[in-house]
Coordinates of C-alpha atoms and ligand atoms in Angstrom, one line a residue:
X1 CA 0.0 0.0 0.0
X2 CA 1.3 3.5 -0.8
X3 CA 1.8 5.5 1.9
X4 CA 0.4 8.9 1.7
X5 CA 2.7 11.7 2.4
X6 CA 1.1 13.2 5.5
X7 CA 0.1 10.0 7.3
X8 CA -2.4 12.3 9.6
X9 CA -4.4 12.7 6.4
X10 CA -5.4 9.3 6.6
X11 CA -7.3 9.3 10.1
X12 CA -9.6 12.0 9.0
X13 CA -10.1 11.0 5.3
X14 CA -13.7 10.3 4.9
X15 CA -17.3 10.8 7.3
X16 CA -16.3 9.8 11.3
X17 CA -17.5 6.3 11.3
X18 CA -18.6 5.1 15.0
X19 CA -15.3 3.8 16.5
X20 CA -14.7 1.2 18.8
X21 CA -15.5 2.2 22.7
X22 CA -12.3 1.1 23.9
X23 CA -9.7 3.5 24.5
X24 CA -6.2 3.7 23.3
X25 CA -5.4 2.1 19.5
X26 CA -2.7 0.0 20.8
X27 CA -5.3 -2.1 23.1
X28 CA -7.4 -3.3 20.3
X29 CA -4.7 -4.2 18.3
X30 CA -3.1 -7.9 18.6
X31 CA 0.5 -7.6 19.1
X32 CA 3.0 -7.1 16.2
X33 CA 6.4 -8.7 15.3
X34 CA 9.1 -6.5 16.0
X35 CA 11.3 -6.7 13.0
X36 CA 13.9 -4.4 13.5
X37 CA 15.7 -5.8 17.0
X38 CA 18.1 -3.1 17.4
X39 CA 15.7 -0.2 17.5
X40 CA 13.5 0.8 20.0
X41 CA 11.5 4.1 19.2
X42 CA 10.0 6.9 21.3
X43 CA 7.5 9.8 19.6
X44 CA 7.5 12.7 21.1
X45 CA 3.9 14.0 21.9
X46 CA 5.0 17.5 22.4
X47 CA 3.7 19.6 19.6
X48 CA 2.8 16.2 17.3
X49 CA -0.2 15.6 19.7
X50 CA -2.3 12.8 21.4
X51 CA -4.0 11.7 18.0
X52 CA -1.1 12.2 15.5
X53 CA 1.5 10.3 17.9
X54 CA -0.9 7.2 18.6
X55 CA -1.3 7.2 15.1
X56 CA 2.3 7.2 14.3
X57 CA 2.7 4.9 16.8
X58 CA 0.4 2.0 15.7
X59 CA 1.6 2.5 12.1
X60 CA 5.2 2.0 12.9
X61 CA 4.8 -1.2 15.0
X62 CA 2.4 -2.1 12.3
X63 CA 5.8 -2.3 10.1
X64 CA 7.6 -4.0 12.6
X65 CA 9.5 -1.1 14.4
X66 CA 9.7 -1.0 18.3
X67 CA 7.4 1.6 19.4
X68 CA 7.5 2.3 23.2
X69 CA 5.1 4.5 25.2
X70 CA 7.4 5.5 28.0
X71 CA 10.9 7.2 28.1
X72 CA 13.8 5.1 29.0
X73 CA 17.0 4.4 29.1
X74 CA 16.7 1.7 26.5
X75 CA 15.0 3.9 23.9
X76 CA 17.7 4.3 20.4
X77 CA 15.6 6.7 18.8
X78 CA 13.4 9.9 19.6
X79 CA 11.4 10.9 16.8
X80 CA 9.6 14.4 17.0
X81 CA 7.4 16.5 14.7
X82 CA 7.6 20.6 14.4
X83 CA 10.6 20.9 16.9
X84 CA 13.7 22.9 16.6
X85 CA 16.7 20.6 17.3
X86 CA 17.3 23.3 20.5
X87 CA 13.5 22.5 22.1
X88 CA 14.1 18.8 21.8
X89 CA 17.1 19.4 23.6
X90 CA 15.5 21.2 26.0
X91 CA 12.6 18.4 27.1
X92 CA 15.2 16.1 27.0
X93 CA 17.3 18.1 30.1
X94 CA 14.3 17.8 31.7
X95 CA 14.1 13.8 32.0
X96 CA 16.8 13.1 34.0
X97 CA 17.8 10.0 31.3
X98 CA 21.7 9.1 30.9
X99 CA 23.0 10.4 27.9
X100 CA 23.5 7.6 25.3
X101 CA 25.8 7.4 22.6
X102 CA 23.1 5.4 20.6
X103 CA 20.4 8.3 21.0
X104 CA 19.5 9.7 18.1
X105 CA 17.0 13.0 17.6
X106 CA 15.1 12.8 14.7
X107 CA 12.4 14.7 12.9
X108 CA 9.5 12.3 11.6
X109 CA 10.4 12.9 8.3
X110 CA 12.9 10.0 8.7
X111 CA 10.0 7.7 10.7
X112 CA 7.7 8.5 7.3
X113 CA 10.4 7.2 5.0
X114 CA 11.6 4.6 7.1
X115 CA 7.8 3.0 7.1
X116 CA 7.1 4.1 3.3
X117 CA 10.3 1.7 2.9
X118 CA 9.4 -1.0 5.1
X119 CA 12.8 -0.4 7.4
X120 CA 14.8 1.5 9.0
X121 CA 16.5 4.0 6.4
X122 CA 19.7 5.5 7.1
X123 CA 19.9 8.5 9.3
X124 CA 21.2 11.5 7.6
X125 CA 21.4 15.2 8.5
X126 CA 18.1 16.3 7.3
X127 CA 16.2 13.8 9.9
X128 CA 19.0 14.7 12.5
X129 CA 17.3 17.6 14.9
X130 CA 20.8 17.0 16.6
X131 CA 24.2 16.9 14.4
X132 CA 26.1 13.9 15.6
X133 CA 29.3 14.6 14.9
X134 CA 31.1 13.2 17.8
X135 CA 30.2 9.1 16.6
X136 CA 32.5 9.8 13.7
X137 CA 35.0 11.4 16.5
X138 CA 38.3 9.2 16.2
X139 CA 38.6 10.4 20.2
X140 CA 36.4 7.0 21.6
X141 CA 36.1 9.5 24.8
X142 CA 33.9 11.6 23.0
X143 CA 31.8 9.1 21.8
X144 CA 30.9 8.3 24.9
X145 CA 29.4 11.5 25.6
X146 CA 27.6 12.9 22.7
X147 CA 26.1 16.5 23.2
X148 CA 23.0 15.9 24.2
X149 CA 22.9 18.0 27.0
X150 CA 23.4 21.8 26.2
X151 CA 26.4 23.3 28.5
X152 CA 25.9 27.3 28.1
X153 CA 27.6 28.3 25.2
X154 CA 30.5 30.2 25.8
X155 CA 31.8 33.5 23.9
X156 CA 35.3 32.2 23.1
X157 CA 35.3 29.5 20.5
X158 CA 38.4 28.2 22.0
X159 CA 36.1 27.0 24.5
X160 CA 33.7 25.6 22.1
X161 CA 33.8 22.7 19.8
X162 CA 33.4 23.2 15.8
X163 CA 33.8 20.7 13.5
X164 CA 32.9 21.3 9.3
X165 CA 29.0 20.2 10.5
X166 CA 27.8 23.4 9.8
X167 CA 24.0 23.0 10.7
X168 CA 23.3 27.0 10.1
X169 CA 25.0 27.4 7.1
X170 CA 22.4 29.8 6.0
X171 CA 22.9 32.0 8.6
X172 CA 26.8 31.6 8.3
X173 CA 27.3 32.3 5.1
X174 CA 25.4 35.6 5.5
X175 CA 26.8 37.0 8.2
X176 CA 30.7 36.0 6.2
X177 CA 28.9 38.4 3.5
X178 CA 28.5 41.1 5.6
X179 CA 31.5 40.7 7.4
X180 CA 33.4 41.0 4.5
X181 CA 31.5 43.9 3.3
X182 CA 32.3 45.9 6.8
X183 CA 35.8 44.4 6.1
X184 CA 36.3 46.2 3.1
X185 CA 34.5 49.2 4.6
X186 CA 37.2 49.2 7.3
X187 CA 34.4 48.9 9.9
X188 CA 36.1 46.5 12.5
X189 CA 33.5 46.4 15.1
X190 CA 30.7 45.5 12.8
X191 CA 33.2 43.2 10.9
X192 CA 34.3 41.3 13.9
X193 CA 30.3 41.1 15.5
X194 CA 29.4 39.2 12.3
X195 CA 32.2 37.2 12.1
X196 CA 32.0 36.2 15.9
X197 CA 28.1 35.5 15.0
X198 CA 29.4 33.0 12.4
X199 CA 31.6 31.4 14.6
X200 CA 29.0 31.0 17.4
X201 CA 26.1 29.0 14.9
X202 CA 29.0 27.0 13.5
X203 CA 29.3 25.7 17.1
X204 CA 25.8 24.8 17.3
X205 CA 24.3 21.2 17.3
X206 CA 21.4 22.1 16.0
X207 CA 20.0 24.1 13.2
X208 CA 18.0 27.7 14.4
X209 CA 14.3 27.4 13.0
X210 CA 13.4 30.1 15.3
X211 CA 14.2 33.0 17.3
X212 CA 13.5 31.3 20.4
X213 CA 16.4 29.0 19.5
X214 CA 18.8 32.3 20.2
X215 CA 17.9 32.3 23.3
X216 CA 21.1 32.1 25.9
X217 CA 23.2 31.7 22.8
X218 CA 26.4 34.4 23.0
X219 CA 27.5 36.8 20.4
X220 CA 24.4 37.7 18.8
X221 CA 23.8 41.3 18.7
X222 CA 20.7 43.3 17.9
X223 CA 22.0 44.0 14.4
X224 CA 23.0 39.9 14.3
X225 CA 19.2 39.1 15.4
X226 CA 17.6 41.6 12.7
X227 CA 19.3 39.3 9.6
X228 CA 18.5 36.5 11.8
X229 CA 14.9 37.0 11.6
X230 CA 14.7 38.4 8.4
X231 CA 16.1 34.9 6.9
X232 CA 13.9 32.9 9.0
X233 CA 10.7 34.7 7.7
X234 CA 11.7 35.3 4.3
X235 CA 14.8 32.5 3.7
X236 CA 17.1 35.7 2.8
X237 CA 18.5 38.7 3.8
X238 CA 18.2 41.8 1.7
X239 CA 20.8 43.3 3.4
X240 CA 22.9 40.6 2.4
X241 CA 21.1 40.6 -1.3
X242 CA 22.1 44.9 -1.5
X243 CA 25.9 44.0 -0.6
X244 CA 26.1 41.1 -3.4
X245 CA 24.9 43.6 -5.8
X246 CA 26.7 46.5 -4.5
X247 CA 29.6 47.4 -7.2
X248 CA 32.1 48.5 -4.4
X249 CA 31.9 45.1 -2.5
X250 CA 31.9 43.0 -6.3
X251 CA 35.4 45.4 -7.3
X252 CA 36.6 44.7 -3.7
X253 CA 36.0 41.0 -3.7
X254 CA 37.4 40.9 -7.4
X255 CA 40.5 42.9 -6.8
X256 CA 41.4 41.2 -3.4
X257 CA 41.5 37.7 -5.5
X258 CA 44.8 38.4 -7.1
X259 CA 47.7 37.3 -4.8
X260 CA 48.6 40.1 -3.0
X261 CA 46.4 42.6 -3.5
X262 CA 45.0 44.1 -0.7
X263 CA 42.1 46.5 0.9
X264 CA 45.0 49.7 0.1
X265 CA 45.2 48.6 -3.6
X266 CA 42.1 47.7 -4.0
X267 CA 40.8 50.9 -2.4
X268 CA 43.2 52.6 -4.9
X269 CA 42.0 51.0 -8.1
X270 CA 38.4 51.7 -7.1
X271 CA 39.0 54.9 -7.1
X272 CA 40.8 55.2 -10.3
X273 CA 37.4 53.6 -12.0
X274 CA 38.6 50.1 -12.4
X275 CA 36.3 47.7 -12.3
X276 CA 37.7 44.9 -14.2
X277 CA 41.0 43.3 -13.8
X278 CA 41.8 42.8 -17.3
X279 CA 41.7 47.1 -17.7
X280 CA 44.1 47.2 -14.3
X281 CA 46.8 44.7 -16.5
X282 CA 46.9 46.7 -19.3
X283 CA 47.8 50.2 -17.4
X284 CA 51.2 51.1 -18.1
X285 CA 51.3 53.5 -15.5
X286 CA 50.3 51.2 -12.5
X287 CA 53.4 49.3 -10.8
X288 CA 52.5 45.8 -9.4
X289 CA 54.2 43.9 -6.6
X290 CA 56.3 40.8 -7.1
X291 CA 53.3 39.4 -5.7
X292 CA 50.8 41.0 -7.5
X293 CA 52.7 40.3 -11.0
X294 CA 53.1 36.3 -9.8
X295 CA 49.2 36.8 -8.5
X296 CA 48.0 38.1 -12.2
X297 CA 50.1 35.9 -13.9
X298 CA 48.7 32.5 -12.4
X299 CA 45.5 34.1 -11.4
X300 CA 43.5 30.8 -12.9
X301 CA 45.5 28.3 -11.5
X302 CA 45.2 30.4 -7.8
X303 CA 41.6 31.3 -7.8
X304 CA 40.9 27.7 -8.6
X305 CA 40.7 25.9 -4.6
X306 CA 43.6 23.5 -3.6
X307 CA 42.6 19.9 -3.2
X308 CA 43.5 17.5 -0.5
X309 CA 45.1 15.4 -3.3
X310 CA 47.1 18.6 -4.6
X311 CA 48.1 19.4 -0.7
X312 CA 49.4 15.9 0.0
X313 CA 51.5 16.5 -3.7
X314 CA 53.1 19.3 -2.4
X315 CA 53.6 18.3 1.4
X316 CA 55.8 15.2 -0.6
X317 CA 58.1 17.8 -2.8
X318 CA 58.2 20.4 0.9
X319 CA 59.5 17.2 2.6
X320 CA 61.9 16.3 -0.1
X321 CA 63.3 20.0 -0.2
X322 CA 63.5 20.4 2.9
X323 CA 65.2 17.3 4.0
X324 CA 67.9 17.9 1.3
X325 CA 69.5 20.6 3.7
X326 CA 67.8 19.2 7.2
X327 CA 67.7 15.7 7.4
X328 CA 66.3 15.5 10.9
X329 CA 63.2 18.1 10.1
X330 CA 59.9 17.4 10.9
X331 CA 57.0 19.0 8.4
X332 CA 53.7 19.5 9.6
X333 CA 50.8 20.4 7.3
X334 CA 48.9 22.9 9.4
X335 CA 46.1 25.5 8.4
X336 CA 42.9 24.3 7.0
X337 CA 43.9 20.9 5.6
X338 CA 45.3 20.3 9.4
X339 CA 41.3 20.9 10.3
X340 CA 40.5 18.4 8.2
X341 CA 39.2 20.7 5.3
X342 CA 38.9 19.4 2.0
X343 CA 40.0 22.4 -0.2
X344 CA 42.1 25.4 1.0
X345 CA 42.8 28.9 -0.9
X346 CA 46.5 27.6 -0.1
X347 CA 48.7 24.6 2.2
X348 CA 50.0 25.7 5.2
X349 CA 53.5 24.0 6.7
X350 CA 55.5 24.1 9.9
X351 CA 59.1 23.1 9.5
X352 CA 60.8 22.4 12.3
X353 CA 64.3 20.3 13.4
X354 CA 65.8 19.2 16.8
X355 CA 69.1 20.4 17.4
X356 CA 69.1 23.3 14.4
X357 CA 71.0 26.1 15.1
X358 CA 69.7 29.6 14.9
X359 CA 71.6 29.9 11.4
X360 CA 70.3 26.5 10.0
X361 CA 66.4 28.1 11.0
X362 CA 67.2 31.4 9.1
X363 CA 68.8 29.8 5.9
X364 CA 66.4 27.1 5.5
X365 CA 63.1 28.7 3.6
X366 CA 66.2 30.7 1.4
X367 CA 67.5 27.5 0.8
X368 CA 64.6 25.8 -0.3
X369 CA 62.9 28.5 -2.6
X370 CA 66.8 28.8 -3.9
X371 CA 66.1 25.0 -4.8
X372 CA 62.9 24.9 -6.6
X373 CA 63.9 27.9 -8.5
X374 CA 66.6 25.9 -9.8
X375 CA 64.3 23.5 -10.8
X376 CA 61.6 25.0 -12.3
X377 CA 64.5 27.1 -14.8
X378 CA 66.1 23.0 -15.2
X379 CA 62.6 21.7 -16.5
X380 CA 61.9 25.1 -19.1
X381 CA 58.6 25.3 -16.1
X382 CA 59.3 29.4 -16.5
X383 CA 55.7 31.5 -16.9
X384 CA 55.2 29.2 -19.9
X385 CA 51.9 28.4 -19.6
X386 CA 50.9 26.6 -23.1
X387 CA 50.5 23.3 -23.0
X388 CA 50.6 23.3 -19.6
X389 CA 51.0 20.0 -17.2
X390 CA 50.8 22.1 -14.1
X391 CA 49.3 24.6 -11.8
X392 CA 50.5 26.8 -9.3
X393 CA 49.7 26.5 -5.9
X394 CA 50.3 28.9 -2.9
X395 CA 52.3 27.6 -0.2
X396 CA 53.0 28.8 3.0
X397 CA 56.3 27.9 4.8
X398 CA 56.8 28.0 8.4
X399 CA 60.2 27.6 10.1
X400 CA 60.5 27.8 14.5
X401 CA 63.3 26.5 16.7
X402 CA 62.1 23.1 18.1
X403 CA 61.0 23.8 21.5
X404 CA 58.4 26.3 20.2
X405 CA 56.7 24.0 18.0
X406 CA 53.5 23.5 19.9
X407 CA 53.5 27.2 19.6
X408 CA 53.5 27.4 16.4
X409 CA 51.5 24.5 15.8
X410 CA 48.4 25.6 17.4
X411 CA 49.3 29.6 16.4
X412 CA 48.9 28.4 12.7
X413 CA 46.7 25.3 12.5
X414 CA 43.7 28.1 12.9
X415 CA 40.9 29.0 12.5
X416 CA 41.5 32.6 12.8
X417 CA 38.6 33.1 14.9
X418 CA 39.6 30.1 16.8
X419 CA 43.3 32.0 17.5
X420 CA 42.1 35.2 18.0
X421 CA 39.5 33.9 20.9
X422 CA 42.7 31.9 22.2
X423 CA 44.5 35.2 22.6
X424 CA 41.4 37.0 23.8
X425 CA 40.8 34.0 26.6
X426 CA 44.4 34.1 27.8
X427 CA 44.3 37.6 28.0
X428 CA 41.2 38.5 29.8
X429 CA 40.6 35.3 31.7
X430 CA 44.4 34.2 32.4
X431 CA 46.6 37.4 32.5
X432 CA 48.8 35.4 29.9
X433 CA 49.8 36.4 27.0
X434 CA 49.6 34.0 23.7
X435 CA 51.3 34.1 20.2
X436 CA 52.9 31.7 17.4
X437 CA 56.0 31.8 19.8
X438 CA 54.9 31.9 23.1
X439 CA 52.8 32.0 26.6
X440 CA 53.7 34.5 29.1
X441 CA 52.2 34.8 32.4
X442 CA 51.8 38.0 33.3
X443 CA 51.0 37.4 37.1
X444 CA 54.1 34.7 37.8
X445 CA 56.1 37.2 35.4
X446 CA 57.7 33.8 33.5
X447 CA 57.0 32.4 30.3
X448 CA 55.5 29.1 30.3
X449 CA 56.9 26.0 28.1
X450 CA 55.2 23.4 26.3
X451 CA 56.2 20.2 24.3
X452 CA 52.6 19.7 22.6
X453 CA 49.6 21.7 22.4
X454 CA 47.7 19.5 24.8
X455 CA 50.3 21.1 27.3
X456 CA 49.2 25.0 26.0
X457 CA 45.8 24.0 26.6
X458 CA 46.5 22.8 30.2
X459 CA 48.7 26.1 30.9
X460 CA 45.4 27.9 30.0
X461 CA 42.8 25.6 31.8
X462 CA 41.3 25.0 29.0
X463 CA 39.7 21.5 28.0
X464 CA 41.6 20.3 24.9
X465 CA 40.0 21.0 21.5
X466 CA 41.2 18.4 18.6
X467 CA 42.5 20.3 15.3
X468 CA 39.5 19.2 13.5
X469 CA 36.9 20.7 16.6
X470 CA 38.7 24.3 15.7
X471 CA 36.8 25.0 12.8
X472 CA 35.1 28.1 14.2
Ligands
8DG502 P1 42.2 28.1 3.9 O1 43.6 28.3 3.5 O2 41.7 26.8 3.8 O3 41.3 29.1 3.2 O4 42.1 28.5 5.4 P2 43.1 28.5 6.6 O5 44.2 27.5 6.3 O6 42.4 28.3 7.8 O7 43.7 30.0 6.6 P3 45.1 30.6 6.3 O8 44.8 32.0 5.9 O9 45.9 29.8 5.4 O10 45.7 30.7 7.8 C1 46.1 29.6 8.5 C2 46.5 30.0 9.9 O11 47.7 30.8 9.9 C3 45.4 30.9 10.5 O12 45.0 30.3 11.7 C4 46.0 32.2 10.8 C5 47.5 31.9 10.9 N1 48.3 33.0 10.6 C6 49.2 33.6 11.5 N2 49.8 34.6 11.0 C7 49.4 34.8 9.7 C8 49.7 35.7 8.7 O13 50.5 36.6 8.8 N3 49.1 35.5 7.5 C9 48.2 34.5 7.3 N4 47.6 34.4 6.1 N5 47.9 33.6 8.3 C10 48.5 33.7 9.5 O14 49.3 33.1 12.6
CA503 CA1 45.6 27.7 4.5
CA504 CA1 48.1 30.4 4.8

């Protein structure tokens, strides 16, 4: 039999025949198989209702599912209709139940497509009210405690964990809009409250439906909550709509996209009239950068995103330079990739060698560049770009002495939002001071040393936050 899309339809199809006089559907009905062994399901009556949820409930076990009536500890699935991720959070709290890894918080959508296919389908993100990141954790710790229970939020993402999951990627991607914009407006505090806003709903395990969902959560400012609201009634933002059309952000964004080009210069060829960069190459008049001629003469090949694939190439041709002049070196990928990113605008590396002198840290990088210059001459690889086998790839090169490593490390695996709320905590909450080389504490007036970054966290009282939980 087909099943019809809204299930509820069914019960009130047709004139109210006399029912039964017993109460309860469950009592008239003989006992079904349970097919599916491993499941046992729970419906949520809150805003589904008394009718709607015995429905739901006879249909499932109808189908062989486990359907049980109360709460408990043994229950695998909650299944809820027309509740936010945040207010099925919320009832749970309230019934004192251990938190189990095998819960899982789903909207009915995945109960009405698990019965139209006569089993359990496969629980993706759009059933999950709840993102559960932490099963595919590698860290067995945390997938003992999933995050069912909602700590308050706090302001520093260094205190928070934020893996690629990005439930509110709607919201996210707006406020990076009109972060940017303010960016290229030189705004900093309007900048920075969109951009903290970001960071915040990255953190979230649930996806906001409605503004009660903002409730208690940090970093949301009046002007946050107007664009907010806005794309929860209308699923946009015209704010966000005027800036992508706004010729000064388009030139911006444009202009900034060539390697080495920043907010000055583009500022500068705004004002001259440019709009296009292919007018900007042809003034004889306008002097470019190294950088800037290297940026407009591989502009494709940069634009274009790195791939994992790519990064792992050229982490094998870093290694190999870099171990013709330092045997001993150790070369970290750090930066996005490090997070666990799949593309990157570039691949970050952190060089570093026991017992290097100051000499061999300074000569190094020279040495290396000095190296692939020599090659790329060798093998005719000059700007020729016809028939060309290969692309050009931004690297960034990192050399520290070896005992500030873990420095370095966690100063350039990122984010940046995730570093500068580092900084921020240390400062305000610890008296230390933090950077790529460093933690000094301000109060015992020494600095502090550590052999890993689990060690920097410790310094700071902070929990520890895996590279891939740093994507804020
Ligand atoms: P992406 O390349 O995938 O787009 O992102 P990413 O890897 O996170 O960003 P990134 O711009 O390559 O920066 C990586 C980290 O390096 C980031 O956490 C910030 C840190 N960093 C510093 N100093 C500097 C600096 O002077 N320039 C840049 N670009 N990054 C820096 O600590
Ligand atoms: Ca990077
Ligand atoms: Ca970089």
């Amino acid at each position: 039999m087909p099943l019809p899309t809204n299930p509820l339809q069914m019960v009130h199809l047709g004139p109210r025949k006399k029912r039964p006089r017993q109460m309860g559907a469950s009592m008239v009905c003989p006992p079904h198989d349970i097919k599916f062994q491993d499941l046992a399901l729970y419906i949520l009556e809150k805003k589904m209702g008394t009718t709607r949820r015995a429905f739901l409930m006879e249909l499932a076990r109808r189908k062989g599912f486990r359907v049980e009536d109360e709460l408990s500890d043994s229950i695998t699935h909650i299944v809820a209709e027309n509740n936010s991720g945040s207010e099925v959070l919320e009832w749970l709290q309230g019934q004192n139940l251990k938190a189990s890894s095998q819960l899982e918080l789903l909207d009915v959508s995945w109960l009405i497509e698990s019965m139209a296919a006569g089993r359990p389908v496969e629980t993706t993100g759009k059933h999950q009210l709840v993102k559960r990141d932490y099963s595919a954790s590698p860290n067995p710790e945390l997938q003992k405690t999933p995050p069912l229970v909602i700590k308050k939020i706090s302001q520093y993402a260094c205190q928070r964990r934020t893996t690629l999951n990005n439930c509110n990627q709607i919201f996210t991607d707006a406020f990076e809009v009109l972060a940017e914009n303010y960016e290229f407006r030189e705004n900093e505090v309007f900048c920075l409250a969109f951009m903290r806003a970001a960071s915040v709903l990255k953190s979230l395990p649930f996806t906001i439906i409605s503004m009660k969902d903002t409730e208690g959560i940090p970093c949301l400012e009046d002007k946050v909550k107007c664009v907010i609201e806005e794309i929860i009634e209308d699923g946009e933002s015209s704010e966000v709509k005027a800036v992508l059309n706004d010729e000064r952000y388009q030139s911006f964004k444009l202009f900034t996209s060539v390697f080495g080009v920043g907010l000055k210069t583009s500022e500068k060829w705004f004002r001259m009239g440019y709009r296009t960069l292919n007018k900007i190459k042809l003034d004889k008049t306008l002097k470019f950068t190294p950088m800037q001629k290297a940026g407009f003469l591989y502009y494709e090949d940069l634009v274009s995103c790195v791939t994992r694939a790519e990064a792992e190439a050229v982490c094998m041709l870093v290694k190999e330079a870099v171990w013709a002049f330092l045997p001993e070196a150790f070369v970290t990928m750090t930066g996005g990739f490090r997070r666990g990113k799949k593309i990157g605008h570039d691949v970050d590396f952190l060089i570093t060698s026991p017992g290097s002198t100051d000499e061999d840290e300074e000569q190094l990088l020279p040495k290396v560049i000095n190296l692939w210059e020599r090659k790329r001459v060798d093998s005719g690889k000059c700007s020729q770009q016809e028939g060309k086998t290969w692309k050009a790839i931004r690297v960034d090169l990192v050399m520290c002495p070896y005992e500030r490593r873990a420095f370095a490390l966690l100063g350039w695996t990122g984010s940046r939002q995730f570093e500068r709320d580092l900084r921020r905590y240390a400062t305000h909450e610890r008296k230390m001071i933090l950077d790529n080389h460093a933690l000094y504490d301000k109060t015992k007036k020494i600095f502090l040393k550590a052999e890993s970054e689990e060690e920097i966290f410790a310094h700071l009282g902070l929990d520890y936050i895996e590279p891939w939980e740093r994507n804020a």
